[in-house]
Coordinates of C-alpha atoms in Angstrom, one line a residue:
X944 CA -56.4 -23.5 -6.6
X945 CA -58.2 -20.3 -7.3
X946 CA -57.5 -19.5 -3.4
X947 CA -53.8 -20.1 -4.3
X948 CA -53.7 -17.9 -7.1
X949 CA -55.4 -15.4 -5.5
X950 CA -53.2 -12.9 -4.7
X951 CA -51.1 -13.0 -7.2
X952 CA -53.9 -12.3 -9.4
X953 CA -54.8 -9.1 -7.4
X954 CA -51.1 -7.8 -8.1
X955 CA -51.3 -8.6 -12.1
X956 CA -54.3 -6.8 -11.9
X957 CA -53.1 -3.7 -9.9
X958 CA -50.1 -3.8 -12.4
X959 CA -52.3 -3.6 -15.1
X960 CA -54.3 -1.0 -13.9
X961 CA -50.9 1.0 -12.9
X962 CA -50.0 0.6 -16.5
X963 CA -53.3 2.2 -18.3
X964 CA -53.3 5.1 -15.9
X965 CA -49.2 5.4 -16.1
X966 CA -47.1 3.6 -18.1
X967 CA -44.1 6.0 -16.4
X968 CA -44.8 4.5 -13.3
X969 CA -43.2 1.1 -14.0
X970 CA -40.7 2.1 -16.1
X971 CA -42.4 2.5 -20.0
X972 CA -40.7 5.7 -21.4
X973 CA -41.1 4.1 -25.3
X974 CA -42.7 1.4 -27.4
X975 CA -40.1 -0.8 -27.3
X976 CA -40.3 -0.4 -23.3
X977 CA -44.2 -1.1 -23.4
X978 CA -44.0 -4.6 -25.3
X979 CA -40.9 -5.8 -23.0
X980 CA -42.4 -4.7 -19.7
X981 CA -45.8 -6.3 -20.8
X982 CA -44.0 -9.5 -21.9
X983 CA -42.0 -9.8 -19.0
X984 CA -45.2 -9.2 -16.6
X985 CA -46.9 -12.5 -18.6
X986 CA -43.8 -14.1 -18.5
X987 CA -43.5 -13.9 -14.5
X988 CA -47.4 -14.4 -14.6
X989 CA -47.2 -17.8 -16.0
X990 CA -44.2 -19.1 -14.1
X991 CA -45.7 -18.1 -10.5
X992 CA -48.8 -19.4 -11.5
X993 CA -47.3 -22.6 -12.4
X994 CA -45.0 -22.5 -9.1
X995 CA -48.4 -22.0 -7.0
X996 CA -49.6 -24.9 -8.9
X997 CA -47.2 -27.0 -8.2
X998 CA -47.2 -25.9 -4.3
X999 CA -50.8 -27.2 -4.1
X1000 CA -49.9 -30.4 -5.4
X1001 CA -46.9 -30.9 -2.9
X1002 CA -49.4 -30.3 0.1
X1003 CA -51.8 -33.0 -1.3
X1004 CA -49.1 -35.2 -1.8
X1005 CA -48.3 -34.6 2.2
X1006 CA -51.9 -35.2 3.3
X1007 CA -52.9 -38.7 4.8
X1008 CA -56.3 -40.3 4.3
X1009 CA -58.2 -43.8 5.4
X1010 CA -56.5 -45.4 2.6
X1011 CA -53.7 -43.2 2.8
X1012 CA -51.7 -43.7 6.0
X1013 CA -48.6 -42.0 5.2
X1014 CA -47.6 -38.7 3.4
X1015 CA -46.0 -39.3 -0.3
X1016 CA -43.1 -37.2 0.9
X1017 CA -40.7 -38.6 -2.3
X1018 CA -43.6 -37.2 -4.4
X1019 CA -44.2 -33.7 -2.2
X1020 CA -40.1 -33.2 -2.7
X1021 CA -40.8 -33.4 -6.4
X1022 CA -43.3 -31.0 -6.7
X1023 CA -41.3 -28.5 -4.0
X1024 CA -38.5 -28.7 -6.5
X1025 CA -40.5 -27.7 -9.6
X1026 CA -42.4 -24.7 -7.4
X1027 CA -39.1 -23.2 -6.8
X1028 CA -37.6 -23.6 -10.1
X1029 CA -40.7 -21.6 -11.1
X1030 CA -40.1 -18.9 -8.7
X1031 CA -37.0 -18.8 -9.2
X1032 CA -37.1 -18.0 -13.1
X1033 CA -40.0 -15.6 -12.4
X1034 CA -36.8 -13.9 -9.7
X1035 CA -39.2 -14.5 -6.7
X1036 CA -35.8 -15.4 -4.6
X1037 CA -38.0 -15.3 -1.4
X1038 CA -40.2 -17.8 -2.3
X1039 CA -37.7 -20.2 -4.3
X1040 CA -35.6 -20.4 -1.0
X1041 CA -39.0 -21.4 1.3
X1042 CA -40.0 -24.3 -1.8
X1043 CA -36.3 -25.4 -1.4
X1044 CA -36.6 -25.8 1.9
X1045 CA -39.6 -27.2 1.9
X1046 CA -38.0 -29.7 -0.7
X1047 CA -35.0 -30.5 1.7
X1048 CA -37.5 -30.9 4.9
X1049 CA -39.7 -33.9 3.1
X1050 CA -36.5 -35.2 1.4
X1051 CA -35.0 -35.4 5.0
X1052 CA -38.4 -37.1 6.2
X1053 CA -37.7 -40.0 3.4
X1054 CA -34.7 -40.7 4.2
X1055 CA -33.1 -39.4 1.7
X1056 CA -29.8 -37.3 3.0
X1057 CA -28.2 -36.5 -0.5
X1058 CA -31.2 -35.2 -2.1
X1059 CA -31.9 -33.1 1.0
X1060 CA -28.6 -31.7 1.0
X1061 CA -28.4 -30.6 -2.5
X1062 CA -32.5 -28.7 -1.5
X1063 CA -30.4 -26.8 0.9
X1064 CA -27.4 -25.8 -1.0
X1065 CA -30.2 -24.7 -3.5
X1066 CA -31.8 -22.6 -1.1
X1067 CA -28.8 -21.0 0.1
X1068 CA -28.6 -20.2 -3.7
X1069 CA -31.5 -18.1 -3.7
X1070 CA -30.1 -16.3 -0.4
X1071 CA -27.2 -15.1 -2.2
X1072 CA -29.2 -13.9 -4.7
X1073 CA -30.9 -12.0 -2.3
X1074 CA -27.5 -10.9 -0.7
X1075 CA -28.2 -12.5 2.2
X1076 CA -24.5 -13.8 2.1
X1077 CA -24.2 -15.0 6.1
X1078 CA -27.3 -16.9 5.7
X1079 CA -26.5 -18.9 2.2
X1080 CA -23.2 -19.5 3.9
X1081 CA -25.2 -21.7 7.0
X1082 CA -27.3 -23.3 4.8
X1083 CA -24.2 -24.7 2.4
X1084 CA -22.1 -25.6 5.4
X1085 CA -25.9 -27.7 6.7
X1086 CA -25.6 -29.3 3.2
X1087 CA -21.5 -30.0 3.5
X1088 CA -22.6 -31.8 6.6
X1089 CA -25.4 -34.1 5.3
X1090 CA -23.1 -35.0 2.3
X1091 CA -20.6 -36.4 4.7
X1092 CA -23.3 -38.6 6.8
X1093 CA -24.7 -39.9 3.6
X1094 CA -20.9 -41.0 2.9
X1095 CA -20.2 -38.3 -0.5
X1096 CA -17.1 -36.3 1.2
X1097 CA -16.3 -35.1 -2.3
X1098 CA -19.6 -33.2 -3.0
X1099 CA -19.0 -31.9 1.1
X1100 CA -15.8 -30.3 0.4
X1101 CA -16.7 -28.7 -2.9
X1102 CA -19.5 -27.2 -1.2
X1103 CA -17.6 -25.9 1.3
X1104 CA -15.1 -24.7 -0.8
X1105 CA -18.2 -22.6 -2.8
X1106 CA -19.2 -21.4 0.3
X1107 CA -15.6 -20.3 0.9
X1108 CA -15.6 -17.8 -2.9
X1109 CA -19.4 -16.8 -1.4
X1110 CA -18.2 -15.1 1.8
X1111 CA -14.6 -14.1 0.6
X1112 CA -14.9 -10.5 0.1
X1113 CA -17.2 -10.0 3.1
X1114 CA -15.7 -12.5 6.2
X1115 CA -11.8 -13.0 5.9
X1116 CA -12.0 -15.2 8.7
X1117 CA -14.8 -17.6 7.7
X1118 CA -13.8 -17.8 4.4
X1119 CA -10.5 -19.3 5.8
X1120 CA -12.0 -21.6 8.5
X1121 CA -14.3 -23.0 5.3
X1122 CA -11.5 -23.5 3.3
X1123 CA -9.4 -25.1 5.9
X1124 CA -12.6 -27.8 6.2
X1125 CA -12.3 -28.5 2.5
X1126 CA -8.7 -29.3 2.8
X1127 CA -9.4 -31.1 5.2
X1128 CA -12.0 -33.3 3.9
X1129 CA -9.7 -33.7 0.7
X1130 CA -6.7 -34.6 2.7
X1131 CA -8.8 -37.4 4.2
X1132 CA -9.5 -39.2 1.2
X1133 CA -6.2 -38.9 -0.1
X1134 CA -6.5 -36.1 -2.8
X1135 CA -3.8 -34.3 -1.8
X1136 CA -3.9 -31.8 -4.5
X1137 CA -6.7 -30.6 -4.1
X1138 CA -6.2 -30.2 -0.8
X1139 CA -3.5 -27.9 -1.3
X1140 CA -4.7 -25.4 -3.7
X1141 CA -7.4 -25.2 -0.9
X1142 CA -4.5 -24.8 1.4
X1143 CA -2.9 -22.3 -0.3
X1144 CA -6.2 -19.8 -0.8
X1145 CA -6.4 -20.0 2.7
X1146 CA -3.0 -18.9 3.6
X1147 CA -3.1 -16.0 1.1
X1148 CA -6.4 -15.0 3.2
X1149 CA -4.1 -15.3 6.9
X1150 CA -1.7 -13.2 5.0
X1151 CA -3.8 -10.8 3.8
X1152 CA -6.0 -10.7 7.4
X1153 CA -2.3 -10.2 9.0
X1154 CA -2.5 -13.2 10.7
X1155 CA 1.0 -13.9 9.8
X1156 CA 2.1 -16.5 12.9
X1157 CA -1.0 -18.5 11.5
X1158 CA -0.1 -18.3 7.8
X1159 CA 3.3 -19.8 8.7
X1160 CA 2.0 -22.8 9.8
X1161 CA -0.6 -22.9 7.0
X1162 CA 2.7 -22.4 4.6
X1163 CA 4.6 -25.6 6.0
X1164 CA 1.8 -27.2 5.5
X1165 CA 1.3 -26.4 2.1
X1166 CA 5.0 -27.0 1.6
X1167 CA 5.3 -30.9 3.2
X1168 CA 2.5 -31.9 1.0
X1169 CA 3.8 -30.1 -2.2
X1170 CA 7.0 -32.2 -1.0
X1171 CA 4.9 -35.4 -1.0
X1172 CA 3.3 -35.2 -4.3
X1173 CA 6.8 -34.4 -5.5
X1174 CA 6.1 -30.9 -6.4
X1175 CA 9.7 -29.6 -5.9
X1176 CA 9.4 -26.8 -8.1
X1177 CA 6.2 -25.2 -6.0
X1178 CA 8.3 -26.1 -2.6
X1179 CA 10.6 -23.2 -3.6
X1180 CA 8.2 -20.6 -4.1
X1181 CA 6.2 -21.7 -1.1
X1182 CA 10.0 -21.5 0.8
X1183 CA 10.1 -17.7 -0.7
X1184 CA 6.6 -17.0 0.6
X1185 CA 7.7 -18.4 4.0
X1186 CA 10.6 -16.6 4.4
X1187 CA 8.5 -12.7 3.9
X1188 CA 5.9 -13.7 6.3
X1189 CA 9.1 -14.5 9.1
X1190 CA 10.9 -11.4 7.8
X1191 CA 7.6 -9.7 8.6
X1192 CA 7.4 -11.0 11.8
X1193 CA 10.9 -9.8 12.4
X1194 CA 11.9 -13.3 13.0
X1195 CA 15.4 -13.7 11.0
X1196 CA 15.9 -16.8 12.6
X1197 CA 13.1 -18.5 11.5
X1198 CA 13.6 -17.1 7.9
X1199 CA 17.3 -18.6 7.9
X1200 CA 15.9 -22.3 8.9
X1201 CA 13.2 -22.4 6.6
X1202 CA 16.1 -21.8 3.7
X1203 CA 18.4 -24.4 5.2
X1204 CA 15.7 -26.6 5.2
X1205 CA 14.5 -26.6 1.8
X1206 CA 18.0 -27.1 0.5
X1207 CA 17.0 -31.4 1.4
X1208 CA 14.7 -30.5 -1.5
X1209 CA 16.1 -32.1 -4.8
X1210 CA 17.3 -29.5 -7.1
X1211 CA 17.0 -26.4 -4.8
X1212 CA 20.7 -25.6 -4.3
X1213 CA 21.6 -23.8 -7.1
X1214 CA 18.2 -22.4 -8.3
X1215 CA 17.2 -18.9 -8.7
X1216 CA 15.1 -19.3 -5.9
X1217 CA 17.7 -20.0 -3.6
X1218 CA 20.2 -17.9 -5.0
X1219 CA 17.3 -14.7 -4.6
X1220 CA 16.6 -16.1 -0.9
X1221 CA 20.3 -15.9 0.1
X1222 CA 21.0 -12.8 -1.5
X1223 CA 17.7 -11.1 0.6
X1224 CA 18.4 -12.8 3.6
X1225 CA 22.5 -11.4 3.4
X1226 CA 21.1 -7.7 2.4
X1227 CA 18.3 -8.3 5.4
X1228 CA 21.3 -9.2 7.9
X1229 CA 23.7 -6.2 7.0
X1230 CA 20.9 -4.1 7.2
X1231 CA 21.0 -3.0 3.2
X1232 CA 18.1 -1.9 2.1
X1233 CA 19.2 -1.3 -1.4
X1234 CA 20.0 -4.8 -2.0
X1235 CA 16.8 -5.9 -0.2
X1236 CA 14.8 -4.1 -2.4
X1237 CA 16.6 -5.3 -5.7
X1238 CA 15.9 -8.1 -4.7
X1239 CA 12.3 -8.2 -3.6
X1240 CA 11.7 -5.9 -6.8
X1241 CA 13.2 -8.7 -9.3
X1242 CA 10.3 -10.5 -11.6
X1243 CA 10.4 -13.5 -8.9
X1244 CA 9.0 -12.3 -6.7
X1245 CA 6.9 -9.2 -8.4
X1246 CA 4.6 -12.3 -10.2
X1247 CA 4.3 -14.1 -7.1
X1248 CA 0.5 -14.1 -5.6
X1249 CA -0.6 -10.5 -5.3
X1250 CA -0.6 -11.2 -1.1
X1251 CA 2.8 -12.1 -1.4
X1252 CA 4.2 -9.8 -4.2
X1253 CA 2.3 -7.1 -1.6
X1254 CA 4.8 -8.6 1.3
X1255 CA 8.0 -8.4 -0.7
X1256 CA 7.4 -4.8 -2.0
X1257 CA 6.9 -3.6 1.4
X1258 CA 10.0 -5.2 3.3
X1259 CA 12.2 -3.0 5.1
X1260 CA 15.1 -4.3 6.6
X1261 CA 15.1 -3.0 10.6
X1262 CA 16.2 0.5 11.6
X1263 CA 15.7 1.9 8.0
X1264 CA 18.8 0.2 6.9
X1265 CA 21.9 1.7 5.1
X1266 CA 22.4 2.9 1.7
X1267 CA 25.0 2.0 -0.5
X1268 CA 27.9 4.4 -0.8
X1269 CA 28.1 6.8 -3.6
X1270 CA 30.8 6.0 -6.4
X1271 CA 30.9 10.5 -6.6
X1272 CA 32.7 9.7 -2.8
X1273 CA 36.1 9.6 -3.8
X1274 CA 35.9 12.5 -6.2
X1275 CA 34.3 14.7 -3.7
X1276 CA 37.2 13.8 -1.8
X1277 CA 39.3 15.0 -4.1
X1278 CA 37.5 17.8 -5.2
X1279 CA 37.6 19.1 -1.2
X1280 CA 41.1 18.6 -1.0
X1281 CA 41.9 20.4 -4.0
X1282 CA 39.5 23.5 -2.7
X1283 CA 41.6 23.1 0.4
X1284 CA 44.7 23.7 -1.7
X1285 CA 43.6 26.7 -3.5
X1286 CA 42.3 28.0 -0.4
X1287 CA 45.4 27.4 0.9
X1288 CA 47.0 29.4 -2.4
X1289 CA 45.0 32.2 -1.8
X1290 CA 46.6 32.7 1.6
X1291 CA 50.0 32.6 0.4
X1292 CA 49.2 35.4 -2.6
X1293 CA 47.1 37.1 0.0
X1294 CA 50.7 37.9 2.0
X1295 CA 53.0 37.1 -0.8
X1296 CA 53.8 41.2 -1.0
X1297 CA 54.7 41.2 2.7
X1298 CA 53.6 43.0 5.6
X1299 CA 54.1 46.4 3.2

């Protein structure tokens, strides 16, 4: 044990020194700094002590003897677990992520699939912590993996769907294949709702990525199982959302059948939403960009998703479109013929003397 602890005790004791020559140099500018920097060194003192502690006891457990024919590896996973809970209060990420491993590795070794799973969805934990985001992502979608063989497609999903948020912001694409698995694993054992909110983030992502032949298909989707749950209500705004991404894609056509469609939908006809649709898909077909923009500017679809909302306030009908004609027309009609007149009037005064 005293090997173990070893070189941790060499940096508590460096850190101490540091501290009577220079407080500055880790960080002590007052009092009140001194007593929490000394407090938090003890504190992570004590917890990686205690981890280390708990690693030695994991190996023993692993060792075999004359009496002892096979490694305790239920027992070894046990204290793996408690070693990185230690590091990881005392924020040694690193370390945490190897026990957890290490935790998963002798759970796998017992048989013990859900339990090894749940060591490496831990671990990739630790590597987001250590924004290692890539990484944390493999090790979750190892975990999603091992939930499914050990028959828990429930816990697989949701993991995948966490490792979806994790890599979001930094892989558009991954974050949508991970989501599409979710959905996937939902729409297998029935839970269709779930399924499509899953659905749903991932066509937002396909629309946001530009990938808009992809988030049509993702969209219909969305759309026949809204239809199945009897969702009608969502059916219409996912009919809206469908019909931007084809006007986007310059594909009129398909816009049009996607609103003839959705009038089987009960209680469609009639509806805002398909009074809205017609009016943008008459204004997109006569080329008026006024009453395009009315439209897409109206509250139903400025409080749509903000990919969406970002889609309709953008739309420009092709060729620039044609504005609206002045009501001040007519007058300035008038107005030119009545110039016309007095020029006219002018003239006649101009040789109303005569020639003399």
């Amino acid at each position: 044990m005293a090997d173990l602890a070893h070189p941790f005790m060499t940096f508590y004791a460096c850190a101490k020194l540091c501290y009577l020559r220079s407080p500055a140099l880790l960080g002590i500018t007052t009092p009140s700094d001194d007593v929490c920097v000394i407090t938090l060194t003890v504190m992570a003192a004590q917890k990686i002590n205690e981890a280390l502690e708990h690693l030695a006891k994991a190996e023993k457990c692993l060792k075999t003897s004359f009496l002892k024919w096979k490694p305790d590896y239920d027992s070894a996973a046990s204290e793996y677990a408690k070693a990185a809970v230690a590091f990881k209060n005392a924020k040694q990420y690193d370390q945490a992520k190897e026990a957890y491993l290490k935790e998963a590795e002798s759970y796998e070794n017992h048989k013990a699939l859900f339990h090894a799973a749940k060591a490496y969805e831990q671990a990739g934990m630790m590597l987001k912590e250590m924004q290692k985001l890539p990484e944390a992502v493999q090790l979750i979608e190892k975990a999603s993996m091992m939930y499914l063989e050990n028959g828990t497609p429930d816990t697989a999903a949701m993991a995948l769907e966490r490792a979806g948020k994790l890599i979001e912001n930094v892989n558009l694409e991954k974050a949508v294949n991970l989501y599409q698995q979710s959905a996937s694993v939902f729409e297998n054992e029935e839970r269709l709702r779930q399924a499509v909110e899953l659905l749903g983030k991932a066509s937002r992502l396909l629309v946001r990525a530009r990938r808009l032949d992809e988030a049509v298909v993702s969209i219909q989707k969305e759309k026949n199982m809204y239809k199945e749950i009897e969702n009608y209500p969502t059916c219409y705004k996912k009919t809206i959302a469908q019909v931007l991404v084809h006007l986007h894609r310059n594909d009129f056509v398909a816009a049009e059948k996607s609103v003839r469609e959705t009038y089987s939908i009960p209680g469609f006809s009639g509806s805002e939403d398909c009074t809205a649709l017609e009016q943008l898909l008459a204004g997109f077909d006569q080329q008026d960009q006024d009453q395009v923009s009315d439209v897409c500017n109206s509250p139903l679809f400025k409080y749509m998703d903000n990919d969406y909302a970002k889609l309709a306030l953008s739309l420009a009908v092709p060729g620039g479109g044609t504005k609206k004609k002045s009501p001040a027309t007519p007058q300035e009609g008038v107005t030119g013929h009545a110039q016309g007149g007095s020029r006219a009037e002018e003239e006649d005064d101009e040789y109303s003397g005569g020639l003399c």
